PDB file of C-alpha atoms and ligand atoms in Angstrom:
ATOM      1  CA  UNK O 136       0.000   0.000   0.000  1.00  0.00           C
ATOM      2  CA  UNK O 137       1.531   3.560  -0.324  1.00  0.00           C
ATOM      3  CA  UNK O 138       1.919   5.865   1.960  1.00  0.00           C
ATOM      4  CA  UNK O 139       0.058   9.274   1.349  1.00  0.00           C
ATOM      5  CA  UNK O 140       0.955  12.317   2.801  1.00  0.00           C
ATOM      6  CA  UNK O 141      -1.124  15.690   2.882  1.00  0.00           C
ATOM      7  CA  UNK O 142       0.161  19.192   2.732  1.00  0.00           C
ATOM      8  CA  UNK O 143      -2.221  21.248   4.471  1.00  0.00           C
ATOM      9  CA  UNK O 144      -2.179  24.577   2.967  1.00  0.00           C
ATOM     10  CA  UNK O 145      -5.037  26.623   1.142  1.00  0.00           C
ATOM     11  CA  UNK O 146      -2.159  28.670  -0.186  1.00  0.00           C
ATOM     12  CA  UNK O 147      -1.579  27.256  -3.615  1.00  0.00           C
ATOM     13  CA  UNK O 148       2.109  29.160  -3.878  1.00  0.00           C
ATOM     14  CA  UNK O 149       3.167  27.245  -0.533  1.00  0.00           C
ATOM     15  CA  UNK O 150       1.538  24.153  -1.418  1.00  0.00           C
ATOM     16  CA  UNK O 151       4.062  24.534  -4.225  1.00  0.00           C
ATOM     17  CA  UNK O 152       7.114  25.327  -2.781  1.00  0.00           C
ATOM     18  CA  UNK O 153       6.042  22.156   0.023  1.00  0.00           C
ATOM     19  CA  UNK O 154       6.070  20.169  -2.311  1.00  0.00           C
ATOM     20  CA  UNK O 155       9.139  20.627  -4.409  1.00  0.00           C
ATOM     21  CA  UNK O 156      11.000  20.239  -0.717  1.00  0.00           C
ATOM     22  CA  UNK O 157       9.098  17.102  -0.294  1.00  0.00           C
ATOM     23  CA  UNK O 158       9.965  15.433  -3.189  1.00  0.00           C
ATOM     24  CA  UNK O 159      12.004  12.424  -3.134  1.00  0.00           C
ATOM     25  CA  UNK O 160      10.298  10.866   0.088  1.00  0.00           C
ATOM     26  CA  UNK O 161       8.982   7.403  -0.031  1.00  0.00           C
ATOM     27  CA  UNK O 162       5.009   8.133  -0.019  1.00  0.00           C
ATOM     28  CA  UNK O 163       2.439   9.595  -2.383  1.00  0.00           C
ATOM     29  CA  UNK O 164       2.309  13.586  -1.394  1.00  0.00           C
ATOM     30  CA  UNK O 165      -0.817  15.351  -2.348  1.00  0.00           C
ATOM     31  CA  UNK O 166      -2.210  18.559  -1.677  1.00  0.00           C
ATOM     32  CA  UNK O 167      -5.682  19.640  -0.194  1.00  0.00           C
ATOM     33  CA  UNK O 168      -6.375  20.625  -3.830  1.00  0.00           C
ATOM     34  CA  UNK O 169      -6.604  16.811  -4.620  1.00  0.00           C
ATOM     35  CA  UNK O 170      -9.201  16.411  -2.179  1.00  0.00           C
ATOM     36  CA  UNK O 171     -12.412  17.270  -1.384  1.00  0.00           C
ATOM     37  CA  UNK O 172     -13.048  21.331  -0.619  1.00  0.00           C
ATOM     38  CA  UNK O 173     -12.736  21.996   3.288  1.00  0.00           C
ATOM     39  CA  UNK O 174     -13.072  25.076   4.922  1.00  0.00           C
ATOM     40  CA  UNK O 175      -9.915  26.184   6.630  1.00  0.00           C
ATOM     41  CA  UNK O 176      -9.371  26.670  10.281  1.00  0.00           C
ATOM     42  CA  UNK O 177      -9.420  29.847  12.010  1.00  0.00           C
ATOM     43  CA  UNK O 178      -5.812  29.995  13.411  1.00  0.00           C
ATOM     44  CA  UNK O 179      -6.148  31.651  16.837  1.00  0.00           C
ATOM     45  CA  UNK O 180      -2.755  30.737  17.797  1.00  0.00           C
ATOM     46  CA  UNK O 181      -0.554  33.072  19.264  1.00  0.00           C
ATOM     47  CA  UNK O 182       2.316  31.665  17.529  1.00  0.00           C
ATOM     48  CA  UNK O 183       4.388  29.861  14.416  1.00  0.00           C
ATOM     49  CA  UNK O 184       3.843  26.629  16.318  1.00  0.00           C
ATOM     50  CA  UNK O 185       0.459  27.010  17.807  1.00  0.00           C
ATOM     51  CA  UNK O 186      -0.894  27.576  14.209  1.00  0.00           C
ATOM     52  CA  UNK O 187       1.369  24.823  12.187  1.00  0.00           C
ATOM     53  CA  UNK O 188       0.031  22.209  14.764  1.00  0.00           C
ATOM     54  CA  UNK O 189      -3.764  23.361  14.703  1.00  0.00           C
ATOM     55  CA  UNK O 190      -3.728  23.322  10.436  1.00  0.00           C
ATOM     56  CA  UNK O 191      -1.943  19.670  10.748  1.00  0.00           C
ATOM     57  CA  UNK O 192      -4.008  18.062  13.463  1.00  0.00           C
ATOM     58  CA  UNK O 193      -7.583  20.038  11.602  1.00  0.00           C
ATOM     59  CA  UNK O 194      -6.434  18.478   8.010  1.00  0.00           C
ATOM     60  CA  UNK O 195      -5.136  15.464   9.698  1.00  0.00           C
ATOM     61  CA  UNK O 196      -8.303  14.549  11.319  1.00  0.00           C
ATOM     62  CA  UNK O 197     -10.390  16.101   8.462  1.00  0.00           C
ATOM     63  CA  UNK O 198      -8.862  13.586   6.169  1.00  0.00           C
ATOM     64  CA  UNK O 199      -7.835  10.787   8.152  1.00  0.00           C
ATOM     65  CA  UNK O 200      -3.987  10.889   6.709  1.00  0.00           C
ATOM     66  CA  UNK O 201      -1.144  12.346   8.306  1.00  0.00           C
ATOM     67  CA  UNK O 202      -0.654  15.784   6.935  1.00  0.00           C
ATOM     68  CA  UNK O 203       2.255  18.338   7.265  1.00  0.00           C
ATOM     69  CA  UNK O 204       1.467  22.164   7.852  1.00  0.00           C
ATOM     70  CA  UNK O 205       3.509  25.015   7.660  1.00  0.00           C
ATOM     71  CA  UNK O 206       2.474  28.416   9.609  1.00  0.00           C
ATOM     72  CA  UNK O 207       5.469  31.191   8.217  1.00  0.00           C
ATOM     73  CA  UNK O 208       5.709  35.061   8.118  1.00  0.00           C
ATOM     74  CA  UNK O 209       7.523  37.937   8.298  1.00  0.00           C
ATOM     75  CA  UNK O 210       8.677  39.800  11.915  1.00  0.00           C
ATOM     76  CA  UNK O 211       9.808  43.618  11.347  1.00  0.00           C
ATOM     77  CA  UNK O 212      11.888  44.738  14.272  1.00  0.00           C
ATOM     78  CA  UNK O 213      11.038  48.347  13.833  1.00  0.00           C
ATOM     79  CA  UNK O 214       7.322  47.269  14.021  1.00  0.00           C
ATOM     80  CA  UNK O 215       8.419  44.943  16.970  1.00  0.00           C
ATOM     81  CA  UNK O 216       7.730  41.695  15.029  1.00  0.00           C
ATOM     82  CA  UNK O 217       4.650  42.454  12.969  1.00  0.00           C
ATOM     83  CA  UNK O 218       3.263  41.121  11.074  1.00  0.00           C
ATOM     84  CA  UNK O 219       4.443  38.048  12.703  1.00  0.00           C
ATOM     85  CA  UNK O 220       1.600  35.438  12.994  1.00  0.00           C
ATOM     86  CA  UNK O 221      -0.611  37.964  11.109  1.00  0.00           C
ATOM     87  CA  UNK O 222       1.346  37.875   7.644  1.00  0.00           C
ATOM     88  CA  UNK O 223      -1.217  36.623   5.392  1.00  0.00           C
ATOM     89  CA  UNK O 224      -3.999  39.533   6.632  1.00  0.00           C
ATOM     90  CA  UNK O 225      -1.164  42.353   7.633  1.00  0.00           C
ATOM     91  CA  UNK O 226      -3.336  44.589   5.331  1.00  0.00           C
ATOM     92  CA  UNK O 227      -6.448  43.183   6.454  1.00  0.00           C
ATOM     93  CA  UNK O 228      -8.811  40.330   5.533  1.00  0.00           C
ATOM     94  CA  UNK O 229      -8.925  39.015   2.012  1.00  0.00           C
ATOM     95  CA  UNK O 230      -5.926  41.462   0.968  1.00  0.00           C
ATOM     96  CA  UNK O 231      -3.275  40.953  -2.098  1.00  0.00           C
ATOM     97  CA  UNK O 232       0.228  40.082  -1.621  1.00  0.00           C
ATOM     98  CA  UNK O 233       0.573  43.925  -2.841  1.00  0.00           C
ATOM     99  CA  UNK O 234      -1.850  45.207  -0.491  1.00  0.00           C
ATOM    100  CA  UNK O 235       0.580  43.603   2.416  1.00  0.00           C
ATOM    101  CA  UNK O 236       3.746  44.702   0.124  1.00  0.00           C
ATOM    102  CA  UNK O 237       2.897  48.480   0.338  1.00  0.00           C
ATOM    103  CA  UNK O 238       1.451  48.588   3.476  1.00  0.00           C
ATOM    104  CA  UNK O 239       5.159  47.244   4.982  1.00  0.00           C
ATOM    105  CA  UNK O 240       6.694  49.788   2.961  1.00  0.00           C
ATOM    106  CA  UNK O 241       4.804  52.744   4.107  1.00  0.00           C
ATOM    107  CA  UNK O 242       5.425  52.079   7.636  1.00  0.00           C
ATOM    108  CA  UNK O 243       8.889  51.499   6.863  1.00  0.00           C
ATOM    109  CA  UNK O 244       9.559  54.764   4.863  1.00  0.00           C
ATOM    110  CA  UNK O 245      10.744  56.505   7.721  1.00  0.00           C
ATOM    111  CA  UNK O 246      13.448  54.034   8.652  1.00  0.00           C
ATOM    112  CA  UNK O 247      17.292  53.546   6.952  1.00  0.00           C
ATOM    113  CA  UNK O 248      18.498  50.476   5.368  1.00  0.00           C
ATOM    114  CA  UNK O 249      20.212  49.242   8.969  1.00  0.00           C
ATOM    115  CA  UNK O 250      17.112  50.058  10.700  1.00  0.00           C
ATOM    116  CA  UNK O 251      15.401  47.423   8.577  1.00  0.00           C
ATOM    117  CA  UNK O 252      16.261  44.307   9.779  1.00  0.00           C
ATOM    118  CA  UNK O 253      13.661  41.475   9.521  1.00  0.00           C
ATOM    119  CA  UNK O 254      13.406  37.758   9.607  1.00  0.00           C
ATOM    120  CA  UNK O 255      11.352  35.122   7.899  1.00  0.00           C
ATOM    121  CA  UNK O 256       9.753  32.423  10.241  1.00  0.00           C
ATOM    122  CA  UNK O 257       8.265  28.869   9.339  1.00  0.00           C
ATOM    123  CA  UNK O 258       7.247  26.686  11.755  1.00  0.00           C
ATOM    124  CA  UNK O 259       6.692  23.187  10.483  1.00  0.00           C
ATOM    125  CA  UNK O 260       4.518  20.463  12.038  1.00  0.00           C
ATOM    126  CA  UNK O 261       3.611  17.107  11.241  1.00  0.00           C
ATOM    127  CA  UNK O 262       0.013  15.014  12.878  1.00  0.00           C
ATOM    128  CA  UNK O 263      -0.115  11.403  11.997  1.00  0.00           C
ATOM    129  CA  UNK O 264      -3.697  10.019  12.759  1.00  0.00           C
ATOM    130  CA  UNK O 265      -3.804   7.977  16.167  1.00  0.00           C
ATOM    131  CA  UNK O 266      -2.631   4.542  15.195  1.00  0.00           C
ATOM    132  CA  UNK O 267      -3.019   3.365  18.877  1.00  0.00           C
ATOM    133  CA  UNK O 268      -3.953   5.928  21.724  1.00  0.00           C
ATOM    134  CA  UNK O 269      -2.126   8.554  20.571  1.00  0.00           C
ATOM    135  CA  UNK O 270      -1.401  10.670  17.406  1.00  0.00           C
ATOM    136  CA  UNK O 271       2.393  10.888  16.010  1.00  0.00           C
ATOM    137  CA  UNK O 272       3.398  15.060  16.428  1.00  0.00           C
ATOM    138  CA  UNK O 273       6.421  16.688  15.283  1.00  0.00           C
ATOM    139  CA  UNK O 274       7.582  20.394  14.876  1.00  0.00           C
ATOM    140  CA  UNK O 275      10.892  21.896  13.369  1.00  0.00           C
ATOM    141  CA  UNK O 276      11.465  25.639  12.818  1.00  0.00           C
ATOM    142  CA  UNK O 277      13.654  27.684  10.140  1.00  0.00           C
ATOM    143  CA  UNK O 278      14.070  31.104  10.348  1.00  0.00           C
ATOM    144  CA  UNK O 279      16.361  33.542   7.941  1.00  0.00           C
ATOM    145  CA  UNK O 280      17.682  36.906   8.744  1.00  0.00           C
ATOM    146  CA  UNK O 281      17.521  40.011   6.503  1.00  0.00           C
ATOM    147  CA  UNK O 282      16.156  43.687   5.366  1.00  0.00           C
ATOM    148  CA  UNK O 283      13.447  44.892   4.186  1.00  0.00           C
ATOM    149  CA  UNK O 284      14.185  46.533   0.594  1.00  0.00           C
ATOM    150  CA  UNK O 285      13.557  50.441   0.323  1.00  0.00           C
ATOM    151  CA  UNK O 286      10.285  49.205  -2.896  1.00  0.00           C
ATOM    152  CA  UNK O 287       9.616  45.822  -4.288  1.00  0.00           C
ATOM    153  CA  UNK O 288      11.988  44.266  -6.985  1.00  0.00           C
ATOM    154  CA  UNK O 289      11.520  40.637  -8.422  1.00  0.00           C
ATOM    155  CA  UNK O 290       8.799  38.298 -10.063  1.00  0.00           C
ATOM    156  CA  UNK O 291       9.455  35.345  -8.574  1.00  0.00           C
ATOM    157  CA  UNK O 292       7.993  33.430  -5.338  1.00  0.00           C
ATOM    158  CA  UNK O 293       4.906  34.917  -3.697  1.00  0.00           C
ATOM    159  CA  UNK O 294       3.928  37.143  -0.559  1.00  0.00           C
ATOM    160  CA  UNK O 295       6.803  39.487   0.971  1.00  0.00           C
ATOM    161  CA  UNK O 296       9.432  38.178  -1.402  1.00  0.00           C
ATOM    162  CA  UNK O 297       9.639  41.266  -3.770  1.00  0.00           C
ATOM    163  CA  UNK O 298      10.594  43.158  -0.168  1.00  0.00           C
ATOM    164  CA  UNK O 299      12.914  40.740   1.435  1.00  0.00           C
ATOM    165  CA  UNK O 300      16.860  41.005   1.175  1.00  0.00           C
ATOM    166  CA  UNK O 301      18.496  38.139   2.767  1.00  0.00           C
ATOM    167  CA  UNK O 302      21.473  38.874   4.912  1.00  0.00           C
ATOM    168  CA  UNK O 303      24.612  38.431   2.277  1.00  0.00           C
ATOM    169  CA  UNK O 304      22.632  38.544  -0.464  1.00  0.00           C
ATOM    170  CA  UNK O 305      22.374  41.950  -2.678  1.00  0.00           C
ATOM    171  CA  UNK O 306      18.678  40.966  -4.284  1.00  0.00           C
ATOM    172  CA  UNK O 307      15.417  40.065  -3.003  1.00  0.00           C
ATOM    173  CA  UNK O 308      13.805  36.561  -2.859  1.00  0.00           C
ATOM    174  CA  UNK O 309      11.366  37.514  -5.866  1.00  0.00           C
ATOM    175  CA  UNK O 310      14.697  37.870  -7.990  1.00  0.00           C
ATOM    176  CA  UNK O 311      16.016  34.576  -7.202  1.00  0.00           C
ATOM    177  CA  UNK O 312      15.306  30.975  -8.669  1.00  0.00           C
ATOM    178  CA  UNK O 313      13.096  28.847  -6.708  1.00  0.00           C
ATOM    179  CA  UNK O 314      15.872  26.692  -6.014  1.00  0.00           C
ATOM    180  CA  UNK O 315      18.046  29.453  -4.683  1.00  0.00           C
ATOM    181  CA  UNK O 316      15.704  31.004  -2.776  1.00  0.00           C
ATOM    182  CA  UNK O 317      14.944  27.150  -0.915  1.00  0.00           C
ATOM    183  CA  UNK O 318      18.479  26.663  -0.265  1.00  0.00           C
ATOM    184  CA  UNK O 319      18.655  29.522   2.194  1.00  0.00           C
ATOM    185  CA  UNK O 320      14.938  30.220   3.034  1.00  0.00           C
ATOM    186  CA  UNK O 321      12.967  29.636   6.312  1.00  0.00           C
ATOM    187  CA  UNK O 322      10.783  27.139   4.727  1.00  0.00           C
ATOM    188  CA  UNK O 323      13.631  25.460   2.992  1.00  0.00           C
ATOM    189  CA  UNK O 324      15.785  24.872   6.572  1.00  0.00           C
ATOM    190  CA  UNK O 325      12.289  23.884   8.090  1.00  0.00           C
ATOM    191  CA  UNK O 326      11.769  21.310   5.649  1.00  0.00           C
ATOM    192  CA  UNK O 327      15.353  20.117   5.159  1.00  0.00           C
ATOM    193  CA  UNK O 328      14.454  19.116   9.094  1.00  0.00           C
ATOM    194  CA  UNK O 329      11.106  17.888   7.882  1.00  0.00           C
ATOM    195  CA  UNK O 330      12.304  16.031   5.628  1.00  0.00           C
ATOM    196  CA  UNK O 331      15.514  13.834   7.517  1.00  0.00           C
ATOM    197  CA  UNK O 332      12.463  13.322   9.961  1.00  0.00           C
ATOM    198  CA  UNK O 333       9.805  11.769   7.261  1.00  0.00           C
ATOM    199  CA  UNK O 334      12.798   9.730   5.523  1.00  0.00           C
ATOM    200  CA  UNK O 335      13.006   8.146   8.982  1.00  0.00           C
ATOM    201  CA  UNK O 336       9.501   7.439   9.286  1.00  0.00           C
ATOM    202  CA  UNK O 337       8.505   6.347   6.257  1.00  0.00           C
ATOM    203  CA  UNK O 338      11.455   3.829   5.418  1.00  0.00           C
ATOM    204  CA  UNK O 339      10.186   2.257   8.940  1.00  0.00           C
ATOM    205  CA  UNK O 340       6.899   2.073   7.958  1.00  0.00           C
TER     206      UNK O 340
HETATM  207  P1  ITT K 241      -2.187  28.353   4.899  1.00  0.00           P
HETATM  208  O1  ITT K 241      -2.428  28.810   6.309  1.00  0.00           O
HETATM  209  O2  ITT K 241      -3.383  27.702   4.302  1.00  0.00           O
HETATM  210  O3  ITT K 241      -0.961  27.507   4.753  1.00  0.00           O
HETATM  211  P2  ITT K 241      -1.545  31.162   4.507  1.00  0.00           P
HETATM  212  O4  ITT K 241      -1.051  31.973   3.353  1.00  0.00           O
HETATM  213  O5  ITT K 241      -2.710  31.735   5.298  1.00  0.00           O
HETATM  214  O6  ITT K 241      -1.910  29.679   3.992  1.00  0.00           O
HETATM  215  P3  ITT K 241       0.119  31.540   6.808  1.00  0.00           P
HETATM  216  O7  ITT K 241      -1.027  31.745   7.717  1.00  0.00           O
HETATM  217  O8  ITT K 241       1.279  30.707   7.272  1.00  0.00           O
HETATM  218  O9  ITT K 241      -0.340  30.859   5.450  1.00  0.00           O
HETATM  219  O10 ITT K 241       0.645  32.968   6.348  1.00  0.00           O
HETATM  220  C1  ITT K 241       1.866  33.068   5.758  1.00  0.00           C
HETATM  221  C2  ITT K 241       1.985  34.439   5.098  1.00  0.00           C
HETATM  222  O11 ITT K 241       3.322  34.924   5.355  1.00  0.00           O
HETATM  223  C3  ITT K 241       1.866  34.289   3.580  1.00  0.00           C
HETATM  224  O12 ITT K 241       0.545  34.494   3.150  1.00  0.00           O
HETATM  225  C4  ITT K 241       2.836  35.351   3.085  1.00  0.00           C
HETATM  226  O13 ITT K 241       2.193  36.593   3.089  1.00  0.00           O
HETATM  227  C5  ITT K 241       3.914  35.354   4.168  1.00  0.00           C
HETATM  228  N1  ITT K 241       5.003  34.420   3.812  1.00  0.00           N
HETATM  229  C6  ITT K 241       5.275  33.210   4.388  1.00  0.00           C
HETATM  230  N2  ITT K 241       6.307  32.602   3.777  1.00  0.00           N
HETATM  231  C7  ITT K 241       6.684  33.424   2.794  1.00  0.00           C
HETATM  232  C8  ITT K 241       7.668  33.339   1.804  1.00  0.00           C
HETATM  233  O14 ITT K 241       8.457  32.269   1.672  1.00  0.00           O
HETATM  234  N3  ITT K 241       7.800  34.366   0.966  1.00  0.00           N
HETATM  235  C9  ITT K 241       7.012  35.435   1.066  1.00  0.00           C
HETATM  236  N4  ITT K 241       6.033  35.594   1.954  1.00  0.00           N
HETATM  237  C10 ITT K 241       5.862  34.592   2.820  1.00  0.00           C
END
């Protein structure tokens, strides 16, 4: 029988970066747009973690397959972390990446290139359905540190990537490759975790 794994994201440009960092892993991956339509959960958390684990455990029990989530976003020092765990809605509910692009901007105007430090956060969590009494649950985290660009350059990727400038690098994450950008991102060093974990489970299983 194989093994199926779900990626729990309504984001269809995550989905797609999960799954090019999943490939190679000894089970069937599919997304949530395989499936049947489900509402997504409200995440309440209060943080990375709190959220990843909520999406897995709701798909995971939804579904009845063990499911990997990913909760992620951007923390501004000068705006003492925000967005944070309120990336996806920074400019408020049902907003465009650019809405949340030139919102960040504006309230960054005031501030010089070294007063723009920011990081990327993703929080990665796997749920396995209860095979006994109780469920499988694992978490890694990846973080990567950099600016925030003075307007938005690049094509590439999704969400604050046309703003971000990683630390040592002289363009954003919009103007890199997909590749490039996984090979130092916070999802990427997440997943790399993710992944040595899943490689482990599923050649056991
Ligand atoms: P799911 O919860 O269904 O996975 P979502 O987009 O709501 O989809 P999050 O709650 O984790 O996911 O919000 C993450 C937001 O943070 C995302 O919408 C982007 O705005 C931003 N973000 C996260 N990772 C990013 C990346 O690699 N590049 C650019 N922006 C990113």
């Amino acid at each position: 029988m194989t093994n199926k794994l779900l990626i729990g994201s309504a984001n269809q440009d995550k989905a797609r970066e999960l799954t090019s960092l999943l490939a190679g892993l000894d089970c069937e991956v599919c997304s949530l747009a395989d499936l049947t339509d489900v509402d997504a959960p409200e995440e309440n958390g209060s943080t990375f973690a709190d959220n990843a684990l909520l999406k897995a455990t709701f798909y995971s029990k939804h579904f009845g397959l063990p499911c990997v989530a990913d909760d992620s976003g951007l923390c501004v020092d000068a705006l003492n972390g925000a967005p944070g765990v309120y990336s996806a809605r920074y400019a408020g509910e049902g907003c465009s990446y650019a809405d949340n692009n030139e919102k960040l901007l504006d309230a960054l105007a005031p501030y010089l290139w070294h007063e723009r430090t920011a990081r990327f956060v993703c929080c990665a969590a796997f749920v396995a359905p209860a095979e006994d009494a109780e469920a499988t649950v694992h978490v890694e985290e990846g973080t990567v540190e950099g600016y925030i660009a003075m307007e938005a350059y690049g094509k590439n990727g999704f969400g604050y990537d046309p703003v971000f400038v990683p630390k040592g690098s002289d363009v954003t994450f919009a103007e890199m490759t997909a590749a490039e950008k996984h090979t130092i991102s916070h999802r990427g060093r997440a997943f790399d975790k993710m992944a040595a974990f899943l490689r482990e489970r599923y050649a056991a299983v």
